[in-house]
Coordinates of C-alpha atoms in Angstrom, one line a residue:
M1 CA 10.5 6.6 -10.3
A2 CA 11.8 9.9 -9.8
P3 CA 15.5 10.7 -10.3
Q4 CA 15.8 11.1 -6.9
P5 CA 17.4 8.6 -4.1
N6 CA 15.7 5.0 -5.1
R7 CA 14.3 3.2 -2.4
V8 CA 16.2 0.1 -3.0
R9 CA 13.7 -2.6 -2.2
V10 CA 11.3 -4.9 -3.8
V11 CA 7.9 -3.4 -4.6
L12 CA 4.9 -4.9 -6.1
Q13 CA 4.8 -4.4 -9.8
R14 CA 1.3 -3.4 -11.4
L15 CA 1.6 -3.2 -15.2
P16 CA -0.9 -0.8 -16.2
S17 CA -5.6 2.9 -15.3
P18 CA -7.4 6.8 -16.1
I19 CA -10.3 8.7 -16.6
A20 CA -12.2 11.5 -18.7
G21 CA -12.6 14.9 -17.4
F22 CA -9.0 15.9 -17.1
A23 CA -9.4 19.6 -15.9
L24 CA -6.1 21.3 -16.2
A25 CA -5.7 24.9 -15.1
V26 CA -3.6 25.8 -18.1
L27 CA -3.7 27.3 -21.3
L28 CA -3.3 24.9 -23.9
L29 CA -1.0 26.6 -26.5
S30 CA -1.0 23.8 -29.3
C31 CA -3.3 20.7 -28.8
G32 CA -5.2 18.6 -31.2
T33 CA -4.7 16.3 -34.0
R34 CA -3.9 18.9 -36.5
R35 CA -1.0 20.3 -34.8
V36 CA 0.7 17.2 -33.8
E37 CA 0.2 15.8 -37.8
Q38 CA 2.4 18.9 -38.8
F39 CA 4.9 18.0 -35.9
S40 CA 8.6 18.6 -37.2
L41 CA 11.9 19.1 -35.6
E42 CA 13.5 20.9 -38.5
G43 CA 15.3 24.1 -37.4
I44 CA 14.5 23.2 -33.7
D45 CA 17.3 23.7 -30.9
T46 CA 17.1 20.0 -29.7
V47 CA 20.6 20.3 -28.1
N48 CA 20.1 23.0 -25.2
P49 CA 17.7 22.1 -22.5
T50 CA 14.7 24.7 -21.9
P51 CA 12.6 24.4 -19.0
G52 CA 9.0 24.7 -19.3
D53 CA 6.1 22.7 -20.6
W54 CA 4.5 19.6 -18.7
V55 CA 4.8 16.0 -19.1
V56 CA 1.6 13.9 -19.0
I57 CA 2.1 10.5 -17.9
H58 CA -0.6 7.7 -18.1
I59 CA -1.2 5.6 -15.1
L60 CA -3.5 2.7 -14.7
S61 CA -5.1 3.5 -11.5
D62 CA -4.6 5.6 -8.3
P63 CA -1.4 4.8 -6.4
E64 CA -2.1 3.4 -2.8
S65 CA -0.7 6.1 -1.2
L66 CA 2.2 9.0 -1.4
N67 CA 3.5 8.5 1.9
P68 CA 6.5 6.6 1.4
F69 CA 6.3 4.3 4.4
T70 CA 2.6 3.5 4.0
A71 CA 2.8 2.6 -0.1
N72 CA 4.2 -0.6 -1.4
D73 CA 3.3 -0.4 -5.0
A74 CA 5.7 0.7 -8.2
T75 CA 3.3 3.8 -9.3
S76 CA 3.3 5.4 -5.6
Q77 CA 7.2 4.9 -5.5
E78 CA 7.4 6.4 -9.1
I79 CA 5.6 9.5 -8.1
H80 CA 6.6 10.1 -4.4
T81 CA 10.4 9.9 -5.0
H82 CA 9.9 13.2 -7.2
I83 CA 8.8 14.7 -3.6
F84 CA 11.0 12.9 -1.0
E85 CA 14.7 12.1 -1.2
S86 CA 17.2 9.9 0.6
L87 CA 20.6 10.1 2.1
L88 CA 22.0 8.2 -1.0
F89 CA 20.5 7.6 -4.6
Q90 CA 21.4 4.8 -7.1
N91 CA 23.0 6.2 -10.3
P92 CA 20.7 5.0 -13.0
E93 CA 23.8 4.7 -15.4
T94 CA 26.2 3.2 -13.2
T95 CA 23.6 1.8 -10.7
E96 CA 26.2 2.9 -8.0
L97 CA 25.4 4.6 -4.6
E98 CA 26.0 8.2 -4.5
P99 CA 25.7 10.9 -1.9
N100 CA 22.3 13.1 -1.9
I101 CA 21.4 14.4 1.4
A102 CA 24.3 13.0 2.9
E103 CA 27.5 14.8 1.8
S104 CA 29.2 11.7 1.2
L105 CA 29.0 7.9 1.4
P106 CA 28.6 6.5 5.0
E107 CA 31.9 5.9 7.2
I108 CA 31.2 2.3 8.1
S109 CA 32.9 0.4 11.3
P110 CA 35.2 -2.5 10.3
D111 CA 32.4 -4.8 12.1
H112 CA 29.7 -3.6 9.8
L113 CA 27.6 -2.7 12.8
T114 CA 28.0 1.3 12.7
Y115 CA 27.1 3.8 10.0
R116 CA 27.9 7.4 10.0
F117 CA 26.2 9.6 7.8
R118 CA 27.2 13.3 7.5
L119 CA 24.3 15.6 6.2
R120 CA 24.7 18.5 3.8
R121 CA 24.1 22.0 5.6
T122 CA 22.1 23.2 2.6
V123 CA 19.2 20.7 2.4
H124 CA 16.1 21.8 3.3
F125 CA 12.1 20.9 2.6
S126 CA 9.9 22.4 0.0
D127 CA 8.8 24.4 2.8
G128 CA 11.8 26.2 3.7
H129 CA 12.5 24.2 6.9
P130 CA 16.1 22.9 7.3
L131 CA 16.5 19.1 6.8
T132 CA 18.7 18.1 9.8
S133 CA 19.5 14.7 11.8
A134 CA 16.5 15.2 13.7
D135 CA 14.4 14.3 10.6
V136 CA 16.4 11.3 9.8
L137 CA 16.0 10.1 13.3
F138 CA 12.1 10.8 12.8
S139 CA 12.1 8.7 9.9
F140 CA 13.8 5.6 11.3
K141 CA 11.5 5.7 14.0
A142 CA 8.5 6.2 11.9
V143 CA 9.1 3.4 9.6
K144 CA 9.9 0.9 12.7
N145 CA 6.9 1.8 14.4
P146 CA 5.2 -1.6 14.7
Y147 CA 1.8 0.0 14.6
V148 CA 2.3 1.5 11.4
I149 CA 0.8 -1.7 9.5
E150 CA 1.2 -0.8 6.0
A151 CA 4.8 -0.1 6.5
A152 CA 5.4 -3.9 7.1
A153 CA 6.9 -4.8 3.9
L154 CA 9.3 -1.8 3.9
R155 CA 10.3 -2.1 7.8
N156 CA 11.9 -5.7 7.1
Y157 CA 14.9 -4.1 5.7
Y158 CA 15.2 -2.1 9.0
D159 CA 14.4 -4.5 11.9
N160 CA 18.3 -5.2 12.3
V161 CA 18.3 -1.5 13.4
V162 CA 19.2 -1.2 17.2
D163 CA 19.8 2.3 17.6
V164 CA 19.7 5.7 15.8
Q165 CA 21.5 8.9 17.1
A166 CA 21.6 12.5 16.1
P167 CA 24.8 13.6 18.1
D168 CA 24.4 17.1 16.1
P169 CA 22.2 18.6 13.5
Y170 CA 24.1 17.2 10.6
T171 CA 25.4 13.8 12.0
V172 CA 23.4 10.4 12.0
L173 CA 24.8 7.2 13.7
I174 CA 23.0 4.2 12.9
R175 CA 23.8 1.0 14.8
L176 CA 22.8 -2.4 13.7
R177 CA 22.1 -5.8 15.5
E178 CA 24.2 -7.7 13.2
P179 CA 25.9 -7.2 9.8
Y180 CA 23.7 -6.8 6.5
F181 CA 25.5 -6.8 3.3
L182 CA 23.0 -4.4 1.8
A183 CA 23.1 -2.0 4.6
D184 CA 24.4 1.0 2.9
Y185 CA 21.8 0.6 0.4
F186 CA 18.9 0.5 2.4
L187 CA 19.9 2.7 5.3
G188 CA 20.8 5.2 2.6
G189 CA 17.7 4.7 0.4
L190 CA 15.1 5.4 3.3
P191 CA 13.1 8.6 2.1
I192 CA 13.6 11.4 5.0
L193 CA 10.4 12.8 6.0
P194 CA 10.0 16.2 7.7
K195 CA 9.5 15.9 11.7
H196 CA 8.0 19.2 12.1
I197 CA 5.1 18.5 9.6
L198 CA 4.5 14.7 10.5
D199 CA 5.0 14.9 14.4
P200 CA 3.6 18.2 15.4
Q201 CA 2.9 16.7 18.9
G202 CA 6.6 15.3 19.4
L203 CA 5.3 11.8 19.7
T204 CA 8.4 9.9 18.6
D205 CA 10.4 11.8 21.1
R206 CA 8.6 9.7 23.5
Y207 CA 9.8 6.3 22.4
T208 CA 13.2 4.9 21.4
I209 CA 14.4 3.0 18.7
A210 CA 14.8 -0.1 21.1
E211 CA 11.0 0.0 22.1
T212 CA 10.1 -0.6 18.7
N213 CA 12.1 -3.6 18.5
D214 CA 10.4 -4.9 21.4
S215 CA 6.7 -5.8 21.2
A216 CA 6.1 -5.9 24.7
A217 CA 7.7 -2.3 25.1
A218 CA 5.6 -1.1 22.4
A219 CA 2.4 -2.3 23.8
R220 CA 3.4 -0.4 27.3
N221 CA 4.2 3.0 25.5
P222 CA 1.0 4.6 24.4
A223 CA 3.1 7.2 22.2
I224 CA 3.9 4.7 19.9
Q225 CA 0.3 3.5 19.1
E226 CA -0.4 7.1 19.2
F227 CA 1.9 8.2 16.8
A228 CA 0.8 5.4 14.5
Q229 CA -2.8 6.4 14.4
W230 CA -1.9 9.7 13.3
F231 CA 0.5 8.8 11.0
R232 CA -1.8 6.1 9.0
A233 CA -4.7 8.8 8.8
P234 CA -5.6 9.0 5.1
E235 CA -4.7 12.7 4.8
R236 CA -1.2 11.8 5.7
S237 CA -1.0 9.9 2.6
R238 CA -2.5 12.1 0.0
S239 CA -2.7 15.7 1.2
P240 CA -0.3 18.3 -0.1
E241 CA -0.4 19.8 3.7
Y242 CA 1.6 16.7 4.8
L243 CA 3.2 15.4 1.9
I244 CA 6.4 17.8 2.2
G245 CA 9.7 16.5 1.0
S246 CA 13.0 18.1 0.0
G247 CA 12.6 16.7 -3.6
P248 CA 12.8 18.5 -6.7
Y249 CA 8.8 18.6 -7.2
V250 CA 6.0 19.0 -4.8
L251 CA 2.5 17.7 -4.6
E252 CA -0.1 20.2 -6.1
E253 CA -3.1 18.3 -6.3
W254 CA -4.6 14.5 -6.3
R255 CA -7.9 14.1 -7.7
T256 CA -8.7 10.5 -7.1
T257 CA -9.3 8.6 -10.3
Q258 CA -8.5 11.6 -12.4
Y259 CA -5.0 12.4 -12.2
I260 CA -2.1 13.7 -9.4
R261 CA -0.2 16.7 -10.5
L262 CA 3.5 17.7 -9.4
R263 CA 4.5 21.2 -9.6
R264 CA 8.3 22.1 -9.8
N265 CA 9.9 23.1 -6.6
E266 CA 11.2 26.6 -7.2
R267 CA 12.9 26.5 -4.0
Y268 CA 14.8 23.1 -4.3
W269 CA 17.6 23.0 -2.4
N270 CA 20.2 21.0 -4.9
G271 CA 19.6 23.5 -8.1
D272 CA 21.0 21.9 -11.2
A273 CA 24.0 20.1 -9.2
N274 CA 22.4 16.6 -9.7
P275 CA 21.6 15.9 -13.2
W276 CA 19.3 13.1 -12.2
A277 CA 17.2 15.9 -10.1
R278 CA 16.7 18.2 -13.2
R279 CA 13.3 19.8 -13.1
Y280 CA 12.8 20.9 -16.6
P281 CA 9.1 20.4 -16.7
A282 CA 7.2 22.8 -15.1
R283 CA 4.5 20.1 -13.9
L284 CA 4.7 16.2 -14.0
V285 CA 1.1 14.9 -14.2
Y286 CA 0.0 11.5 -13.7
R287 CA -3.0 10.7 -15.7
V288 CA -5.5 7.7 -14.4
I289 CA -6.9 6.0 -17.4
N290 CA -8.3 2.5 -16.3
E291 CA -8.5 0.9 -19.8
R292 CA -5.5 0.8 -22.0
I293 CA -7.1 1.2 -25.3
S294 CA -8.2 4.3 -24.1
A295 CA -5.1 5.5 -22.8
L296 CA -3.4 4.7 -26.1
S297 CA -6.3 6.9 -28.0
A298 CA -5.3 9.6 -25.5
L299 CA -1.6 9.1 -26.5
K300 CA -2.6 9.7 -30.3
N301 CA -4.8 12.6 -29.4
G302 CA -2.3 14.4 -27.5
D303 CA -3.9 14.2 -24.3
I304 CA -1.2 12.5 -22.6
D305 CA 2.6 12.4 -23.6
F306 CA 4.0 9.2 -22.4
I307 CA 2.7 5.6 -21.6
G308 CA 5.5 3.4 -19.8
Y309 CA 3.8 0.1 -20.5
I310 CA 1.6 -0.9 -23.8
P311 CA 0.4 -4.4 -24.0
P312 CA 2.2 -6.0 -26.7
K313 CA -0.8 -6.6 -28.9
L314 CA -1.7 -3.0 -28.9
F315 CA 1.8 -1.9 -29.2
E316 CA 2.0 -3.9 -32.5
E317 CA -1.4 -3.3 -34.0
M318 CA -2.8 -0.1 -32.6
L319 CA 0.5 2.2 -32.9
D320 CA 1.6 2.8 -36.2
T321 CA 4.1 5.7 -36.1
A322 CA 4.0 6.1 -39.8
A323 CA 0.5 7.4 -39.2
T324 CA 1.5 9.0 -35.7
P325 CA 4.9 10.4 -36.7
Y326 CA 4.8 12.8 -33.5
L327 CA 5.0 9.5 -31.4
R328 CA 8.1 7.6 -30.7
K329 CA 7.7 3.6 -29.9
V330 CA 10.6 2.2 -27.7
T331 CA 11.0 -0.9 -25.6
Y332 CA 13.4 -0.9 -22.2
E333 CA 13.9 -3.8 -19.7
Q334 CA 13.5 -4.0 -15.6
T335 CA 14.7 -6.4 -13.2
S336 CA 11.3 -7.8 -13.0
Y337 CA 9.0 -11.0 -13.3
T338 CA 5.7 -12.1 -13.7
Y339 CA 4.0 -15.3 -11.9
I340 CA 1.2 -17.1 -10.6
G341 CA 1.0 -17.2 -6.8
W342 CA -0.9 -20.2 -5.2
N343 CA -2.0 -19.4 -1.6
L344 CA -0.5 -22.1 0.6
R345 CA -2.8 -21.4 3.2
R346 CA -5.4 -22.9 0.9
P347 CA -5.9 -26.5 1.6
I348 CA -6.2 -27.6 -2.1
F349 CA -2.6 -26.0 -2.7
A350 CA -1.0 -27.6 0.2
D351 CA 0.7 -30.7 -1.6
R352 CA 3.7 -29.5 -3.6
R353 CA 2.9 -32.2 -6.2
T354 CA -0.7 -30.4 -6.9
R355 CA 1.6 -27.1 -7.4
Q356 CA 3.9 -28.8 -9.6
A357 CA 1.1 -30.0 -11.3
L358 CA -0.4 -26.8 -12.2
S359 CA 3.1 -25.6 -13.2
H360 CA 3.1 -28.3 -16.0
L361 CA -0.4 -26.8 -17.1
V362 CA 0.9 -23.6 -17.9
N363 CA 2.0 -23.4 -21.7
R364 CA 4.6 -20.7 -21.2
E365 CA 5.8 -20.6 -24.7
A366 CA 2.5 -20.4 -26.1
L367 CA 1.5 -17.5 -23.9
I368 CA 4.8 -15.8 -24.7
R369 CA 3.9 -16.0 -28.6
T370 CA 0.0 -15.2 -28.0
I371 CA -0.2 -12.9 -25.5
M372 CA 3.2 -11.2 -25.0
L373 CA 4.2 -11.6 -28.8
G374 CA 7.5 -12.3 -27.9
Y375 CA 8.2 -9.4 -25.6
A376 CA 9.1 -11.5 -22.7
R377 CA 11.6 -14.5 -21.7
P378 CA 10.8 -17.1 -19.4
V379 CA 12.2 -17.4 -16.0
N380 CA 12.5 -20.5 -13.7
G381 CA 13.1 -19.1 -10.5
P382 CA 12.8 -16.1 -7.8
I383 CA 15.9 -14.1 -8.9
Y384 CA 15.6 -11.8 -11.5
P385 CA 17.2 -12.8 -14.9
G386 CA 20.7 -11.2 -15.7
R387 CA 21.6 -11.4 -12.1
P388 CA 24.7 -13.3 -11.3
E389 CA 22.6 -15.2 -8.7
Y390 CA 19.9 -16.2 -11.2
D391 CA 20.3 -20.0 -11.9
S392 CA 19.9 -20.8 -15.1
T393 CA 20.5 -24.7 -15.1
L394 CA 16.8 -25.0 -13.2
P395 CA 14.9 -27.0 -15.7
P396 CA 11.7 -25.6 -16.7
Y397 CA 8.6 -27.1 -15.9
E398 CA 7.5 -27.7 -19.6
Y399 CA 3.9 -27.9 -20.8
N400 CA 2.9 -31.5 -20.0
P401 CA -0.8 -32.4 -19.4
E402 CA -0.1 -36.0 -18.9
R403 CA 2.7 -35.4 -16.4
A404 CA 0.4 -33.3 -14.6
R405 CA -2.4 -35.8 -14.6
Q406 CA 0.1 -38.2 -12.9
L407 CA 1.2 -35.9 -10.1
L408 CA -2.5 -34.5 -9.2
A409 CA -3.2 -38.3 -8.9
E410 CA -0.3 -39.1 -6.7
A411 CA -1.4 -35.9 -4.6
G412 CA -4.8 -37.7 -4.1
W413 CA -7.0 -35.7 -6.6
R414 CA -9.6 -38.1 -8.8
D415 CA -13.2 -37.8 -9.9
S416 CA -14.8 -39.6 -7.3
N417 CA -18.6 -38.7 -8.3
G418 CA -18.3 -38.7 -12.2
D419 CA -19.1 -35.0 -12.3
G420 CA -16.2 -34.1 -14.4
I421 CA -14.5 -32.1 -11.4
L422 CA -11.5 -33.6 -9.3
D423 CA -12.2 -33.9 -5.8
K424 CA -10.1 -35.2 -2.6
I425 CA -10.7 -35.7 1.0
I426 CA -9.5 -33.2 3.1
D427 CA -9.9 -33.0 6.9
G428 CA -12.5 -35.6 6.4
N429 CA -14.6 -33.7 3.7
R430 CA -14.8 -34.1 0.1
V431 CA -13.5 -31.0 -1.5
D432 CA -13.8 -30.0 -5.3
F433 CA -10.7 -28.6 -6.9
A434 CA -12.1 -25.4 -7.7
F435 CA -10.7 -21.8 -7.1
T436 CA -10.7 -18.2 -8.3
F437 CA -7.7 -16.4 -9.9
L438 CA -8.0 -12.7 -8.3
I439 CA -6.4 -10.1 -10.7
N440 CA -6.2 -6.3 -10.7
A441 CA -8.9 -4.9 -13.2
G442 CA -7.5 -3.2 -16.2
N443 CA -4.7 -5.6 -16.7
E444 CA -5.5 -7.7 -19.8
I445 CA -2.4 -9.2 -19.8
R446 CA -3.2 -11.0 -16.7
E447 CA -6.7 -11.5 -17.4
N448 CA -5.8 -13.4 -20.6
I449 CA -3.6 -15.4 -18.6
A450 CA -6.2 -16.4 -16.2
V451 CA -8.8 -17.3 -18.8
L452 CA -6.6 -19.3 -20.9
L453 CA -5.4 -21.1 -17.9
A454 CA -8.8 -21.7 -16.7
D455 CA -9.6 -23.3 -20.2
E456 CA -6.6 -25.5 -19.9
L457 CA -7.2 -26.4 -16.1
K458 CA -10.7 -27.5 -17.3
K459 CA -9.5 -30.1 -19.5
V460 CA -7.9 -32.0 -16.6
G461 CA -11.0 -31.4 -14.3
I462 CA -10.1 -28.5 -12.5
R463 CA -12.7 -25.4 -12.3
A464 CA -10.9 -22.2 -12.1
S465 CA -12.7 -18.6 -12.4
V466 CA -11.7 -15.1 -12.6
Q467 CA -12.4 -12.4 -10.2
K468 CA -11.3 -8.7 -11.0
L469 CA -10.8 -6.0 -8.4
E470 CA -10.0 -2.5 -8.5
W471 CA -6.2 -1.8 -7.5
A472 CA -6.5 -0.7 -4.0
T473 CA -9.2 -3.4 -3.1
F474 CA -7.1 -6.0 -4.9
L475 CA -4.1 -5.2 -2.7
Q476 CA -6.2 -5.4 0.6
Q477 CA -7.2 -8.7 -0.7
I478 CA -3.8 -9.8 -1.3
R479 CA -2.2 -8.6 1.9
S480 CA -4.8 -9.8 3.9
H481 CA -4.3 -13.3 2.4
Q482 CA -8.0 -13.3 0.7
F483 CA -7.4 -15.1 -2.3
D484 CA -6.7 -18.6 -3.7
A485 CA -4.4 -17.9 -6.7
T486 CA -3.2 -14.5 -8.2
I487 CA -1.1 -13.3 -11.3
L488 CA 1.5 -10.4 -10.1
G489 CA 4.7 -9.1 -10.7
W490 CA 7.8 -8.2 -8.7
V491 CA 10.1 -5.3 -9.8
A492 CA 13.3 -4.5 -7.8
D493 CA 16.5 -2.5 -8.4
P494 CA 19.6 -4.0 -10.0
I495 CA 21.6 -4.8 -6.6
P496 CA 22.4 -8.0 -5.2
S497 CA 19.7 -10.2 -4.4
D498 CA 18.0 -10.3 -0.9
P499 CA 14.7 -12.1 -1.3
Y500 CA 13.9 -12.0 2.2
Q501 CA 11.1 -9.6 1.8
I502 CA 9.2 -12.2 -0.4
W503 CA 10.3 -15.5 0.9
H504 CA 11.3 -15.6 4.7
S505 CA 8.5 -17.0 6.8
S506 CA 8.4 -13.7 9.0
Q507 CA 6.8 -11.9 5.9
A508 CA 4.0 -14.4 5.7
F509 CA 2.2 -12.4 8.4
N510 CA 1.3 -8.8 9.4
R511 CA 0.7 -7.6 5.6
G512 CA 4.1 -8.9 4.7
S513 CA 5.1 -9.7 1.1
N514 CA 5.2 -13.3 1.4
Y515 CA 1.4 -13.2 0.2
V516 CA 1.3 -17.0 -0.7
G517 CA 2.4 -18.1 2.9
F518 CA 5.5 -19.9 2.0
I519 CA 7.1 -21.2 5.1
N520 CA 10.4 -23.3 4.9
K521 CA 12.8 -23.6 7.7
R522 CA 15.9 -24.0 5.6
V523 CA 14.7 -21.2 3.2
D524 CA 14.9 -19.0 6.2
E525 CA 18.2 -20.2 7.2
L526 CA 19.7 -19.4 3.8
L527 CA 18.0 -16.0 3.6
E528 CA 19.4 -14.9 7.0
R529 CA 22.9 -16.3 6.2
N530 CA 22.5 -14.2 2.9
R531 CA 22.0 -11.1 4.5
R532 CA 24.9 -11.4 7.1
E533 CA 27.5 -12.8 4.4
F534 CA 30.0 -10.0 2.6
D535 CA 31.5 -12.9 0.6
P536 CA 29.6 -12.9 -2.9
T537 CA 30.8 -16.4 -3.4
K538 CA 29.0 -17.6 -0.7
R539 CA 26.2 -15.6 -0.9
L540 CA 25.7 -17.2 -4.5
Q541 CA 25.9 -20.7 -2.9
Y542 CA 23.1 -19.6 -0.7
M543 CA 21.0 -18.4 -3.5
R544 CA 21.6 -21.0 -5.5
E545 CA 20.3 -23.6 -2.9
F546 CA 17.3 -21.3 -2.2
Q547 CA 16.2 -21.3 -5.8
R548 CA 16.4 -25.2 -5.9
I549 CA 14.2 -25.3 -2.9
I550 CA 11.4 -22.9 -4.5
H551 CA 11.8 -24.5 -7.9
E552 CA 11.1 -27.9 -6.2
E553 CA 8.2 -26.5 -3.8
Q554 CA 6.6 -24.4 -6.8
P555 CA 4.8 -21.9 -4.4
Y556 CA 4.9 -19.7 -7.6
T557 CA 4.5 -20.7 -11.5
F558 CA 7.1 -18.6 -12.6
L559 CA 6.0 -17.2 -16.1
W560 CA 8.7 -14.6 -17.7
A561 CA 10.4 -11.2 -17.4
P562 CA 8.7 -9.0 -19.7
L563 CA 10.0 -6.4 -21.9
Y564 CA 8.5 -2.9 -21.5
P565 CA 7.0 -1.6 -24.7
A566 CA 6.2 2.3 -24.2
A567 CA 5.8 5.2 -26.4
Y568 CA 6.1 9.0 -26.0
H569 CA 5.8 12.4 -27.9
R570 CA 8.6 13.0 -30.0
R571 CA 8.7 16.8 -28.8
F572 CA 10.4 15.5 -25.7
Q573 CA 14.1 15.7 -25.6
G574 CA 16.7 14.0 -23.4
V575 CA 14.4 10.9 -23.0
R576 CA 16.4 7.9 -22.0
F577 CA 15.6 4.4 -20.4
F578 CA 17.5 2.4 -17.6
V579 CA 17.3 -1.0 -15.8
V580 CA 16.8 1.3 -12.5
R581 CA 13.3 1.4 -11.7
P582 CA 11.1 2.9 -13.0
G583 CA 13.3 2.9 -16.1
Y584 CA 12.7 6.6 -17.1
W585 CA 13.4 10.2 -15.5
A586 CA 10.8 12.2 -16.7
N587 CA 11.8 15.3 -14.9
T588 CA 14.8 15.3 -16.9
W589 CA 13.0 15.4 -20.3
W590 CA 12.7 19.0 -22.0
V591 CA 10.9 20.3 -24.6
P592 CA 12.2 23.4 -26.9
L593 CA 10.3 26.5 -26.6
P594 CA 8.5 26.2 -30.2
L595 CA 7.1 23.0 -29.4
Q596 CA 6.2 23.7 -25.5
R597 CA 2.3 22.9 -25.4
Y598 CA 1.4 24.1 -21.8
R599 CA 2.1 27.4 -19.7
E600 CA 0.6 28.8 -16.6
S601 CA -2.7 30.7 -16.9

């Protein structure tokens, strides 16, 4: 993600996509294997940053959208946060909140229900239009519009907002229904969009924040639906005409299945005042290569500069820096985990003993050795390892086929007709234990997990197949609950845990992030209490009980927290990695003038 104000929320993690025919309107100054083989930093100034050059970054496939409110995948966020900014941002080094569009941290009332933000008077969008409190109010009305369906995952963090006022152009008052211990993160972390671009007819002026909180009132006001229809149109998610922000870069071009190109915002309001908003590269280019061996070849050939995730096997066996001394290999960490999700809406997964049995059939240690080559550590619950809330005392579901068979039998599964497949009477019908793993195409690790696990399941009489879909189609299926089982990852920022987005029952509907349909009254109570509690000791108690329930119910089979093997071209200086998403700030990277490869034609 960009060095801009972090959207501090959980986003869907897609490890690794991209394409040939990368037509760039530039003059390549030094490209090709011969030049890079002769790469040397001897005699080069690597201390004083020099603007210029491009960073060409690999992405596995096109993002969902570049509109911050209609996208929920990590790649979308990484790109659009170079374009849009928030009132506050999270410092990657300290992980503390700092002012950005706001001139200071918010003034908070003693009851934690009112937040006052004062805006800097110097902020303007990339088209020169001033950014004022009207844009902040508009942004809250847009994200809270219940008919902007794609914003459901983000909207849950703002359901508690009952009023937003703009008493003058540089003051914003936000009032909450009840206290929320992370309110400053999320109120300060909402990307601010331009009202003059995205609401030219003033439709949001015709409805109130209160109406967005009342489904009946929203249904009665045609302006709410009319705005949502306008805002959700595809061009509002991908056209440079509409994706206007106040950030250090602007969207120049998006060629589907090829690349997304951002251009340095020469009129950026913050100049060099914020070190995390430096814009040394003239362009940031996200090149789509949906096969990772091809991406690695492109890195070696100099066609791309950085791969943020390389599967461990390729990292170990196909990237030899002795043979490619112009490349540097690194690993970094993120607050993330990988899991298998069982769709509880499917009758075959309704009994928790069945889900426990499935977890006992996953040999995590072997998978970490063979697929991840040790670049991961096992996790046993839904809190990110390293967080104080993570319960390290939870016993793992060890690989134990005999225990799995016992649990399956207790859940009523048996091979009644001798065909080698377990079956069970469900709603009066005999149902075979057969299902499909749905995964995103191009993710070899998830495909390997699914294939190996299908072989393991076959040994106990369960038939599993694997279906691969392109990322956008895959997400559509997942969010509409059209899947049996899936392999995915969650990644979040290093902030105190609020698992509401993924685990509260309200998020199991309307494209919320509770994809597996887990509904548990006690979990709902714990998550609601956690949000209202400012005492860390009490929140820790709530999170420990929450984890124990999830551990018993096993709606997920938790796999591991991965390390991120990566590689970049050594001509880039100032390269650092952090736990704050996405782990790197490419806009702060710079290239000494003699080594710059691209200039404007």
